[in-house]
Short mmCIF file of C-alpha atoms in Angstrom, two decimals:
data_model
loop_
_atom_site.label_atom_id
_atom_site.label_comp_id
_atom_site.label_asym_id
_atom_site.label_seq_id
_atom_site.Cartn_x
_atom_site.Cartn_y
_atom_site.Cartn_z
CA MET A 182 194.89 117.52 129.00
CA ALA A 183 191.79 117.39 131.21
CA ALA A 184 189.66 120.52 131.16
CA GLY A 185 189.92 121.14 134.91
CA LEU A 186 193.69 120.82 134.90
CA LEU A 187 194.02 123.15 131.93
CA ILE A 188 191.78 125.78 133.53
CA ALA A 189 193.70 125.62 136.81
CA PHE A 190 197.07 125.86 135.07
CA TRP A 191 195.90 128.72 132.86
CA ALA A 192 194.52 130.58 135.86
CA VAL A 193 197.89 130.35 137.63
CA LEU A 194 199.60 131.46 134.43
CA GLY A 195 197.20 134.40 134.31
CA THR A 196 198.16 135.56 137.80
CA ALA A 197 201.83 135.51 136.76
CA VAL A 198 201.00 137.52 133.65
CA GLY A 199 198.99 139.89 135.85
CA SER A 200 202.07 140.43 138.00
CA PHE A 201 203.98 141.45 134.88
CA LEU A 202 201.13 143.71 133.79
CA ASN A 203 201.42 145.55 137.11
CA VAL A 204 205.08 146.24 136.39
CA ALA A 205 204.24 147.36 132.85
CA ALA A 206 201.46 149.67 134.04
CA ASP A 207 203.80 151.26 136.59
CA ARG A 208 206.80 151.71 134.31
CA LEU A 209 205.60 152.24 130.75
CA PRO A 210 203.88 155.63 131.33
CA GLY A 211 207.24 156.99 132.50
CA GLU A 212 209.10 155.29 129.63
CA ALA A 213 211.10 153.23 132.14
CA SER A 214 212.60 149.85 131.34
CA LEU A 215 210.49 146.79 132.08
CA LEU A 216 213.58 144.82 133.11
CA SER A 217 215.69 147.25 135.10
CA PRO A 218 215.79 147.95 137.96
CA PRO A 219 214.44 144.70 139.45
CA SER A 220 211.18 144.87 141.42
CA HIS A 221 211.70 146.74 144.68
CA CYS A 222 209.88 148.61 147.43
CA GLU A 223 209.13 152.15 146.29
CA ARG A 224 209.74 153.54 149.79
CA CYS A 225 212.84 151.80 151.15
CA GLY A 226 214.28 150.62 147.83
CA ARG A 227 214.89 147.04 148.98
CA ARG A 228 214.93 144.51 146.16
CA LEU A 229 212.09 142.03 146.50
CA SER A 230 212.99 138.40 147.08
CA PRO A 231 211.57 135.63 144.86
CA VAL A 232 209.12 134.66 147.61
CA GLU A 233 207.74 138.21 147.60
CA LEU A 234 207.09 138.01 143.87
CA VAL A 235 204.72 135.03 143.98
CA PRO A 236 201.44 136.35 142.52
CA VAL A 237 198.48 136.76 144.89
CA TRP A 238 200.02 134.68 147.69
CA SER A 239 202.80 137.15 148.49
CA TYR A 240 200.35 140.05 148.78
CA LEU A 241 198.11 138.08 151.12
CA ALA A 242 201.00 136.69 153.17
CA LEU A 243 202.51 140.16 153.65
CA ARG A 244 199.07 141.67 154.26
CA GLY A 245 199.66 144.22 151.57
CA ARG A 246 202.78 145.75 153.13
CA CYS A 247 206.53 145.79 152.57
CA ARG A 248 208.23 143.22 154.80
CA THR A 249 211.00 145.68 155.72
CA CYS A 250 209.52 149.15 156.09
CA GLY A 251 205.81 148.39 156.25
CA ALA A 252 204.92 150.62 153.31
CA PRO A 253 201.50 149.73 151.88
CA ILE A 254 201.36 147.88 148.57
CA GLY A 255 198.52 149.15 146.40
CA VAL A 256 195.53 146.82 146.25
CA ARG A 257 195.58 147.31 142.49
CA SER A 258 198.44 144.80 142.35
CA LEU A 259 196.26 142.10 143.85
CA GLY A 260 193.27 143.10 141.74
CA VAL A 261 195.16 142.90 138.46
CA GLU A 262 196.66 139.52 139.33
CA LEU A 263 193.30 138.05 140.32
CA SER A 264 191.39 139.51 137.38
CA THR A 265 194.00 138.37 134.86
CA GLY A 266 193.94 134.90 136.38
CA LEU A 267 190.15 134.86 136.08
CA LEU A 268 190.21 136.03 132.46
CA PHE A 269 192.78 133.40 131.53
CA ALA A 270 190.68 130.73 133.26
CA LEU A 271 187.61 131.84 131.30
CA ALA A 272 189.60 131.71 128.06
CA ALA A 273 190.76 128.18 128.84
CA SER A 274 187.27 127.07 129.84
CA ARG A 275 185.92 127.71 126.36
CA SER A 276 187.34 124.42 125.07
CA VAL A 277 190.30 122.11 125.58
CA PRO A 278 192.70 122.59 122.63
CA SER A 279 193.16 119.40 120.64
CA ASN A 280 195.53 120.59 117.92
CA LEU A 281 198.20 123.19 117.29
CA ARG A 282 195.84 125.76 115.80
CA GLU A 283 193.57 125.63 118.85
CA TRP A 284 196.54 126.04 121.19
CA VAL A 285 197.68 129.05 119.15
CA ALA A 286 194.16 130.49 119.36
CA LEU A 287 194.14 130.10 123.16
CA LEU A 288 197.55 131.73 123.48
CA LEU A 289 196.50 134.61 121.24
CA THR A 290 193.23 135.19 123.08
CA SER A 291 195.11 135.25 126.37
CA ALA A 292 197.65 137.71 124.95
CA TYR A 293 194.87 139.97 123.65
CA LEU A 294 193.21 139.95 127.09
CA ALA A 295 196.54 140.88 128.68
CA VAL A 296 196.87 143.86 126.31
CA LEU A 297 193.37 145.01 127.20
CA GLY A 298 194.23 144.63 130.87
CA VAL A 299 197.31 146.84 130.85
CA VAL A 300 195.54 149.44 128.69
CA THR A 301 192.70 149.55 131.21
CA VAL A 302 195.08 150.30 134.08
CA THR A 303 197.14 152.96 132.29
CA ASP A 304 194.04 154.74 130.99
CA MET A 305 192.33 154.72 134.38
CA GLU A 306 195.40 155.87 136.30
CA HIS A 307 197.15 158.14 133.80
CA GLY A 308 194.64 158.83 131.03
CA LEU A 309 197.07 157.22 128.59
CA ILE A 310 196.73 154.54 125.93
CA LEU A 311 200.36 154.03 125.08
CA ASN A 312 201.74 153.48 121.60
CA ARG A 313 204.39 151.26 123.22
CA VAL A 314 201.55 148.86 123.98
CA ILE A 315 199.09 149.34 121.13
CA VAL A 316 201.47 149.37 118.16
CA PRO A 317 203.06 145.98 118.97
CA ALA A 318 199.58 144.69 119.85
CA LEU A 319 198.31 145.65 116.40
CA GLY A 320 201.16 143.68 114.86
CA LEU A 321 200.31 140.70 117.05
CA GLY A 322 196.68 140.97 116.00
CA LEU A 323 197.61 140.86 112.31
CA ILE A 324 199.83 137.83 112.80
CA GLY A 325 197.15 136.16 114.90
CA ALA A 326 194.51 136.72 112.22
CA LEU A 327 196.70 135.00 109.64
CA LEU A 328 197.59 132.10 111.91
CA THR A 329 194.03 131.30 112.99
CA GLY A 330 191.89 132.37 110.04
CA GLY A 331 194.09 132.53 106.97
CA TRP A 332 193.46 135.19 104.34
CA PRO A 333 189.64 135.18 104.71
CA GLY A 334 190.02 135.65 108.46
CA LEU A 335 192.55 138.42 107.91
CA LEU A 336 190.11 140.34 105.69
CA SER A 337 187.40 140.11 108.35
CA ARG A 338 189.81 141.25 111.03
CA LEU A 339 191.11 144.13 108.92
CA GLY A 340 187.53 145.23 108.27
CA GLY A 341 186.83 145.12 111.98
CA GLY A 342 189.94 147.13 112.76
CA LEU A 343 189.14 149.80 110.20
CA LEU A 344 185.55 150.04 111.39
CA GLY A 345 186.50 150.27 115.05
CA ALA A 346 189.14 152.94 114.50
CA GLY A 347 186.93 154.75 111.99
CA VAL A 348 183.97 155.08 114.36
CA ILE A 349 186.10 156.64 117.10
CA ALA A 350 187.95 158.83 114.59
CA LEU A 351 184.62 160.14 113.33
CA ILE A 352 183.50 160.96 116.87
CA ILE A 353 186.81 162.74 117.55
CA THR A 354 186.32 164.81 114.40
CA LEU A 355 182.70 165.71 115.13
CA VAL A 356 183.03 166.16 118.91
CA PRO A 357 186.57 167.42 119.67
CA GLY A 358 187.88 166.93 123.19
CA GLY A 359 185.73 163.99 124.21
CA MET A 360 188.06 161.22 123.06
CA GLY A 361 191.67 160.91 122.00
CA TRP A 362 193.51 159.19 119.19
CA GLY A 363 194.67 156.57 121.65
CA ASP A 364 191.02 155.55 121.90
CA ALA A 365 190.87 155.24 118.11
CA ARG A 366 193.96 153.04 118.04
CA LEU A 367 192.57 150.88 120.84
CA ALA A 368 189.25 150.54 119.00
CA GLY A 369 191.25 149.52 115.93
CA PHE A 370 192.99 146.83 117.97
CA VAL A 371 189.68 145.61 119.40
CA GLY A 372 188.24 145.43 115.89
CA LEU A 373 191.32 143.65 114.62
CA VAL A 374 191.07 140.87 117.20
CA THR A 375 187.27 140.51 117.14
CA GLY A 376 186.65 141.03 113.42
CA LEU A 377 183.28 141.56 111.80
CA PRO A 378 180.62 141.65 113.15
CA GLY A 379 182.25 141.24 116.58
CA VAL A 380 183.57 144.79 116.66
CA LEU A 381 180.01 146.13 116.45
CA PHE A 382 179.05 144.30 119.63
CA ALA A 383 182.29 145.41 121.31
CA LEU A 384 181.56 149.06 120.51
CA PHE A 385 177.97 148.66 121.69
CA VAL A 386 179.11 147.25 125.04
CA ALA A 387 181.72 150.01 125.35
CA PHE A 388 179.34 152.89 124.70
CA VAL A 389 176.49 151.51 126.83
CA SER A 390 178.67 150.61 129.82
CA GLY A 391 180.61 153.86 129.54
CA GLY A 392 177.39 155.87 129.39
CA VAL A 393 175.94 154.09 132.42
CA VAL A 394 179.09 154.61 134.50
CA ALA A 395 179.36 158.26 133.44
CA GLY A 396 175.72 158.81 134.40
CA VAL A 397 176.18 157.20 137.80
CA LEU A 398 179.30 159.28 138.48
CA LEU A 399 177.47 162.45 137.45
CA VAL A 400 174.41 161.74 139.60
CA SER A 401 176.55 160.76 142.60
CA GLY A 402 178.59 163.95 142.35
CA HIS A 403 181.90 162.26 141.51
CA ARG A 404 181.91 163.97 138.11
CA ARG A 405 180.69 167.36 136.98
CA PRO A 406 178.99 168.17 133.67
CA GLY A 407 181.71 168.45 131.04
CA ASP A 408 184.11 166.06 132.81
CA THR A 409 185.26 163.14 130.71
CA VAL A 410 185.44 159.46 131.63
CA PRO A 411 188.24 157.35 130.08
CA LEU A 412 186.85 155.26 127.23
CA GLY A 413 189.71 152.75 127.19
CA PRO A 414 188.43 150.53 130.03
CA PHE A 415 185.03 150.24 128.36
CA LEU A 416 186.52 149.42 124.97
CA ALA A 417 188.57 146.78 126.77
CA LEU A 418 185.40 145.46 128.43
CA GLY A 419 183.61 145.20 125.10
CA GLY A 420 186.59 143.59 123.41
CA GLY A 421 187.06 141.10 126.23
CA ALA A 422 183.37 140.18 126.21
CA VAL A 423 183.46 139.43 122.48
CA LEU A 424 186.75 137.54 122.69
CA LEU A 425 185.34 135.26 125.38
CA TYR A 426 181.66 135.07 124.45
CA GLY A 427 181.39 136.33 120.88
CA GLU A 428 179.51 133.28 119.62
CA GLU A 429 176.94 133.48 122.40
CA ILE A 430 176.47 137.22 121.84
CA LEU A 431 175.91 136.67 118.11
CA ARG A 432 173.38 133.89 118.76
CA ALA A 433 171.52 136.08 121.25
CA PHE A 434 171.39 138.91 118.70
CA HIS A 435 170.00 136.59 116.03
CA ALA A 436 167.41 135.27 118.50
CA LEU A 437 166.29 138.80 119.34
CA ALA A 438 166.16 139.74 115.67
CA ALA A 439 163.98 136.70 114.95
CA LEU A 440 161.41 137.91 117.49
CA ARG A 441 160.70 141.06 115.51
#
């Protein structure tokens, strides 16, 4: 398959996955079913037609409003669909799979990015990193490590998972109230899918970006001293960066180390 065609197809697939992630982010915090009831307008209750479920296009065609009652559709829906499509396109752009193992690796990377996406939304909107998402994701990460790296790869991934979860668990123990155990489980997942030393870079990105955003919010008056900022989105950012550009990050680190 030509690279351009693969990237385009994977981007469209990503928007469809993003549409599902919107449903998951809306329903999972309330422990509702992902399948029932079918997608509908929250105000008038009308079931959405297939045309209204087309990712991205339906939002733009309807101008972000219900066709029947005119109720606004949150822009988050469009944002998640577009961002998931972009992430999938970036994953596909890394290389065109030429064998079964490479196809499995692409599918797994895309699935990991989807997990990080839904966790980002639920943590930002509800302050929750749900076990219903993370526990199955941890299982997927273990299976993925075996499929793509064999036993040596599994050991590296397990080490990354233990290190990621351990760092956050230590912070929770030493500084109670700043982070939650959901953050530790998410860091464990990030470590499991990035391995060693990838998890170190993921944690670095998470803490630096989180610190910068927290500082900006504090200076701008949107947060007060003592207020917390959800860590999940920044762990997801770090994990996503390593999943997509881990090799480049490692080479850059080695280049910087060689300058010393």
